[in-house]
Coordinates of C-alpha atoms and ligand atoms in Angstrom, one line a residue:
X1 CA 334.8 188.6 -44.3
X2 CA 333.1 189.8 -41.0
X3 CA 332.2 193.2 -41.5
X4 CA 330.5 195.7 -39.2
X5 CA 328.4 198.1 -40.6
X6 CA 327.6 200.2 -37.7
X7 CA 328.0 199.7 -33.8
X8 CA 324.7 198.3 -33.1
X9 CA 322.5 197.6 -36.2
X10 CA 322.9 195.0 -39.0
X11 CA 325.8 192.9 -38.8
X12 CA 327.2 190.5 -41.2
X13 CA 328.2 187.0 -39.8
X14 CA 331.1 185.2 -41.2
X15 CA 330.7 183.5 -44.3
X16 CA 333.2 180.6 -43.9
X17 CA 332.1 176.8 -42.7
X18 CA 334.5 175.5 -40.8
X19 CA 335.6 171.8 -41.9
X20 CA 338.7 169.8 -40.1
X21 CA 339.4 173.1 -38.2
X22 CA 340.0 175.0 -40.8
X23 CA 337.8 177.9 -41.8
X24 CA 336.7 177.6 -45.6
X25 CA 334.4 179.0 -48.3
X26 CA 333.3 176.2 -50.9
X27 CA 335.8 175.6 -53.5
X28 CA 333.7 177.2 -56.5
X29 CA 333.8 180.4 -54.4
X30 CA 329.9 180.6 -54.7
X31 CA 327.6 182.3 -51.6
X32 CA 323.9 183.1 -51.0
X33 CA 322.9 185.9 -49.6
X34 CA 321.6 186.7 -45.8
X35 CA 318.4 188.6 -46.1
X36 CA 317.6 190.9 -42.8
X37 CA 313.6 190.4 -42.9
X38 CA 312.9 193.5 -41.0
X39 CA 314.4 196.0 -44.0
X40 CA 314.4 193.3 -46.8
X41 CA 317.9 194.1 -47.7
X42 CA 320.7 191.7 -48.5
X43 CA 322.9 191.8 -45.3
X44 CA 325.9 189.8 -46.5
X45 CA 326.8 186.1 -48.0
X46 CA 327.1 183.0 -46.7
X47 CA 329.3 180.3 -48.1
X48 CA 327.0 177.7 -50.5
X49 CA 328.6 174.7 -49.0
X50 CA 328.0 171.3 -51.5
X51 CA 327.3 167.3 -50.8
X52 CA 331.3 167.3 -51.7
X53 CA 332.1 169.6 -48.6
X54 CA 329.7 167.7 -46.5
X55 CA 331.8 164.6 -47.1
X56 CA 334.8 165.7 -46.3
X57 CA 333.6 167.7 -43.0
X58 CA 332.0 163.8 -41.9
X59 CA 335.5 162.4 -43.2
X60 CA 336.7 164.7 -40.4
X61 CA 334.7 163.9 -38.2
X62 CA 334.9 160.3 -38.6
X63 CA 338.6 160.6 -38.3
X64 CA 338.7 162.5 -35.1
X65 CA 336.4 160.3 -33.4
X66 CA 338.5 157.0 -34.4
X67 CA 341.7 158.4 -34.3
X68 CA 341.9 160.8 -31.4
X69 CA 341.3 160.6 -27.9
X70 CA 338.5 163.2 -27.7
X71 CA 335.9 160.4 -26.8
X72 CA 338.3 159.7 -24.3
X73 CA 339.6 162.0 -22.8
X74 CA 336.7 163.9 -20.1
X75 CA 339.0 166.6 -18.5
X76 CA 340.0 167.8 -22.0
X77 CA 336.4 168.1 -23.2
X78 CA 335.8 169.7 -20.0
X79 CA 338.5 172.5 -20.8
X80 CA 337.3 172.7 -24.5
X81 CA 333.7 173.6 -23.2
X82 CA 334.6 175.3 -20.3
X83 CA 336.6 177.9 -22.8
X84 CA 333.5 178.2 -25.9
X85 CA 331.2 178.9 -23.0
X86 CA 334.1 181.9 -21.7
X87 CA 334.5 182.8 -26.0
X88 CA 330.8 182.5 -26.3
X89 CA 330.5 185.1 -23.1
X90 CA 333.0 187.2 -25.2
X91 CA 331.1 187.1 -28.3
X92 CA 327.6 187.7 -26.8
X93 CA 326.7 190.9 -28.1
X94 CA 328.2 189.8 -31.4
X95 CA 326.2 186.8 -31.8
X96 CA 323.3 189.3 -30.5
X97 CA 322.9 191.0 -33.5
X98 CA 324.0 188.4 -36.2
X99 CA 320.8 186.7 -34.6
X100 CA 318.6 190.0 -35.0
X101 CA 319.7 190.0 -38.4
X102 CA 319.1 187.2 -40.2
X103 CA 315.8 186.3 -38.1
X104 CA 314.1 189.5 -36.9
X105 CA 314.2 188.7 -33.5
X106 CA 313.4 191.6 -31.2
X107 CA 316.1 192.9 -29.3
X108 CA 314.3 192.9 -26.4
X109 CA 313.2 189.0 -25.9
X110 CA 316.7 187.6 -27.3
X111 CA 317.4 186.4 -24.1
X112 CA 316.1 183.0 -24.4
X113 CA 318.3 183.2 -27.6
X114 CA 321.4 184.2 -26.3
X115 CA 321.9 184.0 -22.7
X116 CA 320.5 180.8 -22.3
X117 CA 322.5 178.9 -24.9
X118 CA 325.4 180.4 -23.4
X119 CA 324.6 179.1 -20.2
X120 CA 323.8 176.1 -21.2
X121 CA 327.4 175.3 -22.6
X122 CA 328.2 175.5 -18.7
X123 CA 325.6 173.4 -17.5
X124 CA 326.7 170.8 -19.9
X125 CA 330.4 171.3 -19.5
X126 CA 329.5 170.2 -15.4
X127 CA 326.7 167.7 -16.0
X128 CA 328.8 166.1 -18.4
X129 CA 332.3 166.0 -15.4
X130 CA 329.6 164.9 -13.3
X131 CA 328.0 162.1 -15.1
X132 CA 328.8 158.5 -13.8
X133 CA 330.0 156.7 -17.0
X134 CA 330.4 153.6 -15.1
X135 CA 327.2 152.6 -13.1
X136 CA 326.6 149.6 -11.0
X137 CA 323.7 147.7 -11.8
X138 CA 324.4 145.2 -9.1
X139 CA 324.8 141.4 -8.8
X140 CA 322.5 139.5 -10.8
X141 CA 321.8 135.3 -10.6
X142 CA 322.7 133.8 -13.6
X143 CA 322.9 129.8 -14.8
X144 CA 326.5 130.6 -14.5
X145 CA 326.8 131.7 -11.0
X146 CA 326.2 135.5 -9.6
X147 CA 327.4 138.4 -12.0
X148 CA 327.8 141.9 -11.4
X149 CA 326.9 144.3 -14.3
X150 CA 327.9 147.1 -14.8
X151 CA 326.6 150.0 -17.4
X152 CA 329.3 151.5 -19.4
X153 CA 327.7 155.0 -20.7
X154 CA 329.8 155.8 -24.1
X155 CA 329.1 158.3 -26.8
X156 CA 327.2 157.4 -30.1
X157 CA 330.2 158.1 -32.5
X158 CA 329.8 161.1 -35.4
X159 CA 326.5 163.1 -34.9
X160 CA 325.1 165.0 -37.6
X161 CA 323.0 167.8 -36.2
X162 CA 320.7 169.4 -38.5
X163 CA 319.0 172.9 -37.1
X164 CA 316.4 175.4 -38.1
X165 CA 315.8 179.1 -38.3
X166 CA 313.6 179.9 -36.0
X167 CA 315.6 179.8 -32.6
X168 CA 319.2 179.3 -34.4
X169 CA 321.7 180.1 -32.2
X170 CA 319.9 178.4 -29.3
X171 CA 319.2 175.2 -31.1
X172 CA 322.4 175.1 -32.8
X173 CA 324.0 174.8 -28.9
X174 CA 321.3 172.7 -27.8
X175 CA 322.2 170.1 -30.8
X176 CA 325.8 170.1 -30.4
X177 CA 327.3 171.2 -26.9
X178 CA 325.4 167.7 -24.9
X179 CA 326.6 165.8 -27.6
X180 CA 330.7 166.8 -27.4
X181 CA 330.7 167.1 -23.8
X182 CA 329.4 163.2 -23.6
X183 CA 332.5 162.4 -26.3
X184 CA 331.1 162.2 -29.7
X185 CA 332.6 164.7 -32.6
X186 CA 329.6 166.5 -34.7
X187 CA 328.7 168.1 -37.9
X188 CA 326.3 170.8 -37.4
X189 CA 324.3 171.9 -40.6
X190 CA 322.5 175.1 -39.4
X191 CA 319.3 176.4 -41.7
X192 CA 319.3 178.2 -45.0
X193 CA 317.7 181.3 -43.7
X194 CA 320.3 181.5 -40.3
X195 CA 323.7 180.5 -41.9
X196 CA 325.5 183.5 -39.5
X197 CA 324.3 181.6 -36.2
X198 CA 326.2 178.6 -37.2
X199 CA 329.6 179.8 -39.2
X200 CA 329.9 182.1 -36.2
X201 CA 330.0 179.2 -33.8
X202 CA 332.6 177.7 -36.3
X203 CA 334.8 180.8 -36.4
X204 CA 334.8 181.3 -32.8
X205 CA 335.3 177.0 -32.0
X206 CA 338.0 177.5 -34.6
X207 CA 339.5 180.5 -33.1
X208 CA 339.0 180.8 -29.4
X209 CA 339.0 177.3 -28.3
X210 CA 341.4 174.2 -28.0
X211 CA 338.5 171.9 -30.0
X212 CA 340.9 169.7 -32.2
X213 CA 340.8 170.0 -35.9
X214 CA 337.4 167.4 -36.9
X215 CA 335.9 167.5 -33.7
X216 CA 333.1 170.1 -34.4
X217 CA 332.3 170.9 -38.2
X218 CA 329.9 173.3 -39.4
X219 CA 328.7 173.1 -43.4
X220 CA 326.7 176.3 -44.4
X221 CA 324.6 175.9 -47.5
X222 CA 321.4 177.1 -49.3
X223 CA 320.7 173.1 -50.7
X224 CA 318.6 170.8 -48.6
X225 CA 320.3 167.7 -50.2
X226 CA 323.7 168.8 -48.4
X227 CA 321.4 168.1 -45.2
X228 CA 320.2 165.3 -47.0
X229 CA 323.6 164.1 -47.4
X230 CA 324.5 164.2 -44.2
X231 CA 321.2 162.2 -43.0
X232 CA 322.3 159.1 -45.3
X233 CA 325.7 158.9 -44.8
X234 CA 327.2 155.3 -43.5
X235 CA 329.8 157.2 -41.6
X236 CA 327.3 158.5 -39.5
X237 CA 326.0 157.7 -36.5
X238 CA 322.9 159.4 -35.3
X239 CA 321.1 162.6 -36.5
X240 CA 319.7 165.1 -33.6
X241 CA 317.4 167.3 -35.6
X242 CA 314.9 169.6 -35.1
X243 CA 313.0 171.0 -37.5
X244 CA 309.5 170.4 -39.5
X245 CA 307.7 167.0 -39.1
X246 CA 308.1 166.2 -43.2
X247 CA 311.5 167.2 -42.9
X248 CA 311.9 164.5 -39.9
X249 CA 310.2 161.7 -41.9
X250 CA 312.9 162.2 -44.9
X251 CA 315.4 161.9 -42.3
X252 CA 313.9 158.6 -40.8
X253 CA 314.0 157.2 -43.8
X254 CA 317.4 158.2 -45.3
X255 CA 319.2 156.7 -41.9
X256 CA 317.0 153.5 -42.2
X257 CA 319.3 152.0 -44.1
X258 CA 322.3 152.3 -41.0
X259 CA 319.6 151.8 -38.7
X260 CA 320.8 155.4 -37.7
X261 CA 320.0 156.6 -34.1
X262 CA 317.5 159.2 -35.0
X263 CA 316.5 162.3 -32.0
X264 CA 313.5 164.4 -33.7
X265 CA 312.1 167.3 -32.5
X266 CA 309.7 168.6 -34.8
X267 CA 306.4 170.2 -35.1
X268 CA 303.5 170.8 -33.2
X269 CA 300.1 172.7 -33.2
X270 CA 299.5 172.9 -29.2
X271 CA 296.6 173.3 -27.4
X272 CA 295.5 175.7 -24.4
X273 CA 292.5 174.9 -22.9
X274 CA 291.1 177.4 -20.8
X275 CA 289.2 176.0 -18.0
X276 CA 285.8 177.1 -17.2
X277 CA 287.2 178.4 -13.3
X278 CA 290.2 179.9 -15.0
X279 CA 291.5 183.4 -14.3
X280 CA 291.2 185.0 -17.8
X281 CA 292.8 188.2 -16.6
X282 CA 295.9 186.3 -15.9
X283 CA 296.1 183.3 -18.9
X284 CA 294.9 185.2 -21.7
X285 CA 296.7 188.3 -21.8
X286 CA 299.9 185.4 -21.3
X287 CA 298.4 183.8 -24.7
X288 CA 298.4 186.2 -27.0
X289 CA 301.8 187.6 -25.9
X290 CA 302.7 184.1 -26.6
X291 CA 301.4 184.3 -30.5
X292 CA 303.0 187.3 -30.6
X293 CA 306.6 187.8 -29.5
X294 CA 308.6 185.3 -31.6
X295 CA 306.0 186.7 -34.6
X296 CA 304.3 182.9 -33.6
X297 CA 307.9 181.2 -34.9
X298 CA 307.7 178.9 -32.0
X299 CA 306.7 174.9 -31.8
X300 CA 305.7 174.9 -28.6
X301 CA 303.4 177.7 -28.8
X302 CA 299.9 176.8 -27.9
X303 CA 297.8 178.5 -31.2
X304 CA 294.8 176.3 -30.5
X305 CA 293.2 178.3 -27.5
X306 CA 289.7 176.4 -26.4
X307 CA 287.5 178.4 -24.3
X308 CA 284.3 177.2 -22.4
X309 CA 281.5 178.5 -24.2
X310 CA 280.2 179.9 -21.4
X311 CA 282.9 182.8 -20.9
X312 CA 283.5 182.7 -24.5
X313 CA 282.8 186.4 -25.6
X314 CA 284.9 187.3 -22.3
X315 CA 288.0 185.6 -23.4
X316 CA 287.9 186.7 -27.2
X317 CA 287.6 190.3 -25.9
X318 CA 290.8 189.8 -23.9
X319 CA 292.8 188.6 -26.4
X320 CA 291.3 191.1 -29.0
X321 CA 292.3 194.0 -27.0
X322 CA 296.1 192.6 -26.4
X323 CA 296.2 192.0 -29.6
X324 CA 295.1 195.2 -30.7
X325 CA 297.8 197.2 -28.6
X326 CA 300.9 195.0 -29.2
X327 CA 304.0 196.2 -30.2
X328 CA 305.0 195.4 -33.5
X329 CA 307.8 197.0 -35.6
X330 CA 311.6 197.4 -36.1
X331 CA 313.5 194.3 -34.2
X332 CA 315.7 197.2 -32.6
X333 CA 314.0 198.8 -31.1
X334 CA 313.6 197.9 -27.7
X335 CA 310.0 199.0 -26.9
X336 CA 308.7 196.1 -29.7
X337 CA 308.1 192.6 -28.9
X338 CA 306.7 191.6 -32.1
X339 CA 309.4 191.0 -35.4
X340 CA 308.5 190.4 -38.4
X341 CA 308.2 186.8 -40.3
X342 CA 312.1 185.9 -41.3
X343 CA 310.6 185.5 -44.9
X344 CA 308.9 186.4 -48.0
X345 CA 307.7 182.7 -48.1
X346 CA 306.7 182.4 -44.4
X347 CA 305.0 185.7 -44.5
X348 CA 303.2 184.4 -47.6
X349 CA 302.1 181.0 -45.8
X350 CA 300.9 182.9 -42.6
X351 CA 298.8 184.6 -44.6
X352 CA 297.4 182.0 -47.3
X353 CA 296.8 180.1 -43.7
X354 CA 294.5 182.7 -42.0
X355 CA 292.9 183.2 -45.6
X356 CA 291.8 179.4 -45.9
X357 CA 290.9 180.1 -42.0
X358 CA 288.0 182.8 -43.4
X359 CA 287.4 180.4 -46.2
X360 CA 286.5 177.9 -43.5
X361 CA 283.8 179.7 -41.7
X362 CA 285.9 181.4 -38.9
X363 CA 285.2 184.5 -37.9
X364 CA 288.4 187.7 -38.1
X365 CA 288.7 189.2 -34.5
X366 CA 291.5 191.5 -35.2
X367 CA 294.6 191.3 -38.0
X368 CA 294.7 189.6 -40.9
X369 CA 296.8 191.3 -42.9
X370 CA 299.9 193.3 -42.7
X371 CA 300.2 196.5 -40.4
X372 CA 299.8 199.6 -42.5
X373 CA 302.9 201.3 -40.6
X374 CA 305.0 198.8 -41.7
X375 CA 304.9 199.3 -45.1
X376 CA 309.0 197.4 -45.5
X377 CA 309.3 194.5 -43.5
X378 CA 308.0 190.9 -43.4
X379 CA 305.3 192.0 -41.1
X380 CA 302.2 189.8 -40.0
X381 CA 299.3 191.6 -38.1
X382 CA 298.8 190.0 -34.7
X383 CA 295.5 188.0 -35.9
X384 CA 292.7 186.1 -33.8
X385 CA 290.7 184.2 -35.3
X386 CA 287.4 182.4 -33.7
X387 CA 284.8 180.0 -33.9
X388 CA 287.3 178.1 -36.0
X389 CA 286.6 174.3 -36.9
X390 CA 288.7 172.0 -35.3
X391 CA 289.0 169.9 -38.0
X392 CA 289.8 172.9 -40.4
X393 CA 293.0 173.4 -42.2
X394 CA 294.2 176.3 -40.0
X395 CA 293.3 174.1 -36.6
X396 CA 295.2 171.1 -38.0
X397 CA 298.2 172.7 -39.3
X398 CA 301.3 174.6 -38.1
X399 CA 300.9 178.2 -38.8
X400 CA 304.3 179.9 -37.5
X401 CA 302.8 183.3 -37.3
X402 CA 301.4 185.6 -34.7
X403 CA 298.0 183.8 -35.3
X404 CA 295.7 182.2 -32.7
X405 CA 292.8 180.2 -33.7
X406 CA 289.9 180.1 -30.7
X407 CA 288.0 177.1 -30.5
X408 CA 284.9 176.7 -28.1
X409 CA 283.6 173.6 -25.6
X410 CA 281.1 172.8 -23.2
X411 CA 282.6 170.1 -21.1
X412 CA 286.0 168.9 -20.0
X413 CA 285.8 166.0 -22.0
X414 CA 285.0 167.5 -25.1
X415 CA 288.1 170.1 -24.6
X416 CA 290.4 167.3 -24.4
X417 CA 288.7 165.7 -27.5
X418 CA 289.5 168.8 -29.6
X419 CA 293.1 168.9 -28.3
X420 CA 294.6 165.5 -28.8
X421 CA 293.2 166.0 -32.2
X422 CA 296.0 166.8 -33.7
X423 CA 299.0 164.7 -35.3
X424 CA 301.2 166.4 -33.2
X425 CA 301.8 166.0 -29.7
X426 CA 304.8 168.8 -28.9
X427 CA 303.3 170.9 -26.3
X428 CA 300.3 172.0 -24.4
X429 CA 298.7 174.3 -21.6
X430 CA 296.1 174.4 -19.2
X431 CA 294.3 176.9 -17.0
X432 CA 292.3 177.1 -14.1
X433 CA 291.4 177.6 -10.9
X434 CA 291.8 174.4 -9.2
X435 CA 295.2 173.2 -9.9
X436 CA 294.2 169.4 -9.2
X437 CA 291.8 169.4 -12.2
X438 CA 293.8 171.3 -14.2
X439 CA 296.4 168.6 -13.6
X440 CA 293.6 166.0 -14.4
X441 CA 293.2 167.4 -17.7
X442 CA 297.0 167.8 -18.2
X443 CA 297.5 164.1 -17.8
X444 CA 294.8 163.6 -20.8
X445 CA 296.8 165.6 -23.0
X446 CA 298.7 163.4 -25.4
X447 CA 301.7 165.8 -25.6
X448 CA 305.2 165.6 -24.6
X449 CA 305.0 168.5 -21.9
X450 CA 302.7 171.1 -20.8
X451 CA 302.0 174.2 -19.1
X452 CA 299.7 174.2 -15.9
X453 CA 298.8 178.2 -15.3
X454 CA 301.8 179.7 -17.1
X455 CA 304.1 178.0 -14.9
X456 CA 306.7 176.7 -17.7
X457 CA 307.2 173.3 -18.1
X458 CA 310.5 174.7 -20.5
X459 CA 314.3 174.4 -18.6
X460 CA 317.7 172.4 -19.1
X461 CA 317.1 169.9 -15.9
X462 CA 313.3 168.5 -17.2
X463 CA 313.4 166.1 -20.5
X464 CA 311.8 167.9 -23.2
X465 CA 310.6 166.1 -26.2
X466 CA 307.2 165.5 -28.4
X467 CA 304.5 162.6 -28.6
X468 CA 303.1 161.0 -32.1
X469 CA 304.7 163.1 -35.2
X470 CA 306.5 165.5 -33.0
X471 CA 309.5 163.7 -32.4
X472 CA 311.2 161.3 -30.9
X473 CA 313.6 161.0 -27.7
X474 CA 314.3 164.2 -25.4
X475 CA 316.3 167.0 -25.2
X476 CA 317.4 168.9 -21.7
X477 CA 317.5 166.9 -18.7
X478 CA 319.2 163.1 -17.6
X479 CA 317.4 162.1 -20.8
X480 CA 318.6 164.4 -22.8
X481 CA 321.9 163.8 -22.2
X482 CA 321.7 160.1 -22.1
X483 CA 320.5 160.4 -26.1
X484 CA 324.2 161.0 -26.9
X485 CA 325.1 158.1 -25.1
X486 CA 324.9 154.3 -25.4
X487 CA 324.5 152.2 -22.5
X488 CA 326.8 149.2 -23.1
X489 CA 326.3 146.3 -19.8
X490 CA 329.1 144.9 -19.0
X491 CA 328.7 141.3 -17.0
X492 CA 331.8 140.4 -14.7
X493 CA 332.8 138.4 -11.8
X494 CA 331.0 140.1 -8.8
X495 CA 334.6 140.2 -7.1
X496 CA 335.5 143.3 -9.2
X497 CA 336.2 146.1 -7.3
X498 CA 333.0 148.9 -7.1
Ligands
NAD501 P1 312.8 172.5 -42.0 O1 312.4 171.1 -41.7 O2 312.3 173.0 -43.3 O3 314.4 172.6 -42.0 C1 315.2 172.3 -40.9 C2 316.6 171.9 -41.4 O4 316.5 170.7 -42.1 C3 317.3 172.9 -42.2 O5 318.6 173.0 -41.8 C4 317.2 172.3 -43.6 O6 318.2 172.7 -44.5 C5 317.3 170.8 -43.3 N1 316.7 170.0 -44.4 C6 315.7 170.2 -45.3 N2 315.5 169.1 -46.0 C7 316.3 168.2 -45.6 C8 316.5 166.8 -45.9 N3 315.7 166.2 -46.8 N4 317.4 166.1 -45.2 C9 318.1 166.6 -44.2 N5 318.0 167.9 -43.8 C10 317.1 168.7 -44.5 O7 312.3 173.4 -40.8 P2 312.4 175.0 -40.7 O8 311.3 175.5 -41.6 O9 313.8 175.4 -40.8 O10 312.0 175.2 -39.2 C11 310.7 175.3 -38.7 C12 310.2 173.9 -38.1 O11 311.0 173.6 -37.0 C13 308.8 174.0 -37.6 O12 308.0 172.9 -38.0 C14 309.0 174.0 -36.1 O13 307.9 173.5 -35.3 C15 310.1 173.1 -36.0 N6 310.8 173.3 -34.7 C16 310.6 172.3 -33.7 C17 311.2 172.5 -32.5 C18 311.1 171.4 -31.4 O14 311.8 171.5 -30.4 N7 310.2 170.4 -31.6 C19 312.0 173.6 -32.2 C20 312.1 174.6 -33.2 C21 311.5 174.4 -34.4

């Protein structure tokens, strides 16, 4: 049941999945509970979907992609997502708060959470009317005589989507929306923590749009084999995740059997080096606001910062004093930018993370612990911690707290050195005063995408996706939505009309 506690605080999502269009609880009845980490209190249930209601959501799905003409039919998807983007317009403030409640998010930077995704169901609805499905690839010489080819662009089949808490509602649309509008039918699995973001989607699909019954099926539950089922199932035929590296390697490995088309975006521990010319005034107030504002629950934030030794005190001071005077407190409330953790656990790791930081010889700036005025919450203290060892546990690993670890270098060389160290390759960022060497040190970087002087390399229209154990293929962009496409080549007589 959707319940509304008050007009513009907590709010309890729905606690059905929705499964061959119709909106269900699991048959036993049973539900988890939604904590909201800023108070700690329970703010409703979710559904605890099982592997048996993941079976029959992909039976669904497998049925409405061979049975229907959905994969078919481009001016119908067109009017499906051209009416959840309207229903998702609707629902904005809705989905507003079910995201501030079940992830902490302040209300003040949910923009990138809300209004984005919902824009993004637009720009997908007209990419995808746009897209030529049928490309000429000209006349080619053959032993047989000259053949024309062309490239037939068709969706994948039944995608599996599998999301995770930390940007829910966004990823959830980012998953599914490229992946209908190019003619495949999905099952999204959203996270454990952020069930709301994805049975809302289901209840408004279900209710608001023409989406036929199997097309789009969303399984809530608090098991990670129900995800796991979904990863190994024959009946499917790609998984677009996102989510943490290990989690992406048991993925990998449960499709291998169905060579399953496998899109990854996982994690990362990125890099900012901050070049000796640099304008600190500028880049590393931007860095610490960066740590801070999704309480460091983001994989593309740069955590590494590498300063040249020679303006090293300079640049600590900065960020100290930033820091020092961020606003951290009640999600809310719109003068905070900081949330808590959306965890007991991830509050736990953050900290265990800067403590093994100490253990390893770096030195506390500021933070550490938890703020005193926050005595109820999942609060992290916005911490900086130097002269950390690149090779140390807290330089190699993802923290996902407001935590930045400063690292120092003498030379370009040796900056680069200590930032493709790393097994990730999401993200990274570079400052300084003359663009063409920052760009010469971006082009070392053995990351998917970086930042040159805060100008984002983040958007819709550029491919984003990570190098080595960050992932694999690209969201956003041509490329992006090419993933949920094959391109089948189709030879014929060159007298074929264009
Ligand atoms: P997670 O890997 O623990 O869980 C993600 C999802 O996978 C959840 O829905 C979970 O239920 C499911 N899952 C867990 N075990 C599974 C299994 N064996 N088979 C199939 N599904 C399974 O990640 P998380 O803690 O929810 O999210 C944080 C991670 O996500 C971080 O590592 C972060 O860097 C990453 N992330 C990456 C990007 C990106 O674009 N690269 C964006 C956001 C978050």
């Amino acid at each position: 049941m959707t319940s509304v506690q008050d007009e513009t605080g907590v709010l309890a999502g729905d606690e059905r999945m929705l499964i061959d269009g119709e909106l269900q609880h699991t048959s036993s009845g049973a539900t988890f509970d939604v904590i909201h980490p800023a108070s700690e209190e329970v703010a409703g249930q979710a559904t605890d979907g099982t592997v048996a209601d993941m079976e029959r959501a992909i039976g669904a799905a497998r049925r409405a992609f061979d049975e229907t003409d959905w994969s078919r039919d481009l001016d119908f998807r067109y009017h499906c997502l051209t009416q959840l983007h309207e229903a998702f317009e609707r629902n904005k403030e809705h989905l507003r708060r079910v995201l501030i409640t079940e992830v902490g998010c302040p209300v003040k930077v949910t923009g990138s959470q809300i209004e984005s995704p919902i824009e993004e169901v637009r720009h997908w609805a007209e990419h995808g009317k746009n897209f030529e499905y049928l490309a000429d690839n000209g006349v080619h010489d053959t032993p047989m005589g000259p053949a024309r080819r062309k490239i037939h662009y068709e969706p994948v089949g039944v995608v599996g989507a599998i999301t995770p808490w930390n940007v829910p509602f966004y990823l959830n649309v980012a998953e599914t929306v490229p992946a209908l509008m190019a003619g495949n039918t999905v099952v999204l699995k959203p996270a454990q923590l952020t069930p709301w973001s994805g049975s809302e989607y289901g209840r408004i699909v279900a209710e608001e749009t023409d989406i036929p019954a199997g097309v789009f099926n969303v399984v809530v539950s608090n098991a990670n084999e129900v995800g796991a089922a979904l990863s190994g199932d024959p009946r499917v035929d790609m998984i677009t995740f996102t989510g943490s590296t290990a989690t992406g390697r048991a993925i990998l490995a449960a499709g291998a059997p169905t060579v399953k088309k496998t899109l990854l975006e996982l994690g990362g521990k990125s890099a900012h080096i901050v070049l000796d010319d640099a304008d600190f005034t500028m880049a590393l107030p931007m860095a610490a606001l960066m740590a801070c504002v999704m309480s460091g629950q983001s994989c593309i934030l740069p955590s590494r910062i590498l300063l040249p030794r020679s303006r090293y005190d300079e640049g600590i001071e900065i960020m100290k004093n930033m820091m020092e005077n961020f606003p951290v407190g009640d999600p809310w409330d719109p003068n905070n930018m900081q949330g808590p953790q959306i965890s007991q656990g991830q509050r736990e790791k953050v900290l265990g993370l800067i403590k093994s930081g100490i253990d390893s010889g770096a030195r506390l700036v500021t933070g550490g612990g938890i703020p005193e005025h926050l005595p109820k919450g999942y609060y992290v203290q916005p911490t900086l911690l130097a002269d950390v060892d690149p090779n140390s546990q807290v330089a190699q690993e993802e923290i996902f707290g407001p935590v930045l670890s400063v690292i120092p270098y003498d030379t370009d060389d040796e900056a680069i050195a200590i930032a493709n160290n790393s097994i990730y390759g999401l993200s990274g960022e570079v400052s300084g005063g003359d663009v063409d060497r920052a760009l010469e040190v971006a082009k070392r970087m053995r990351t998917g995408n970086v930042t040159i002087n805060g100008k984002s390399h983040f958007g819709i229209g550029s491919p984003f996706g990570g190098t080595k154990q960050s992932g694999l293929g690209y969201r956003n962009g041509e490329e992006g939505y090419k993933e949920y496409l094959e391109a089948k080549t189709i030879g014929m007589p060159d007298t074929a009309a264009l």
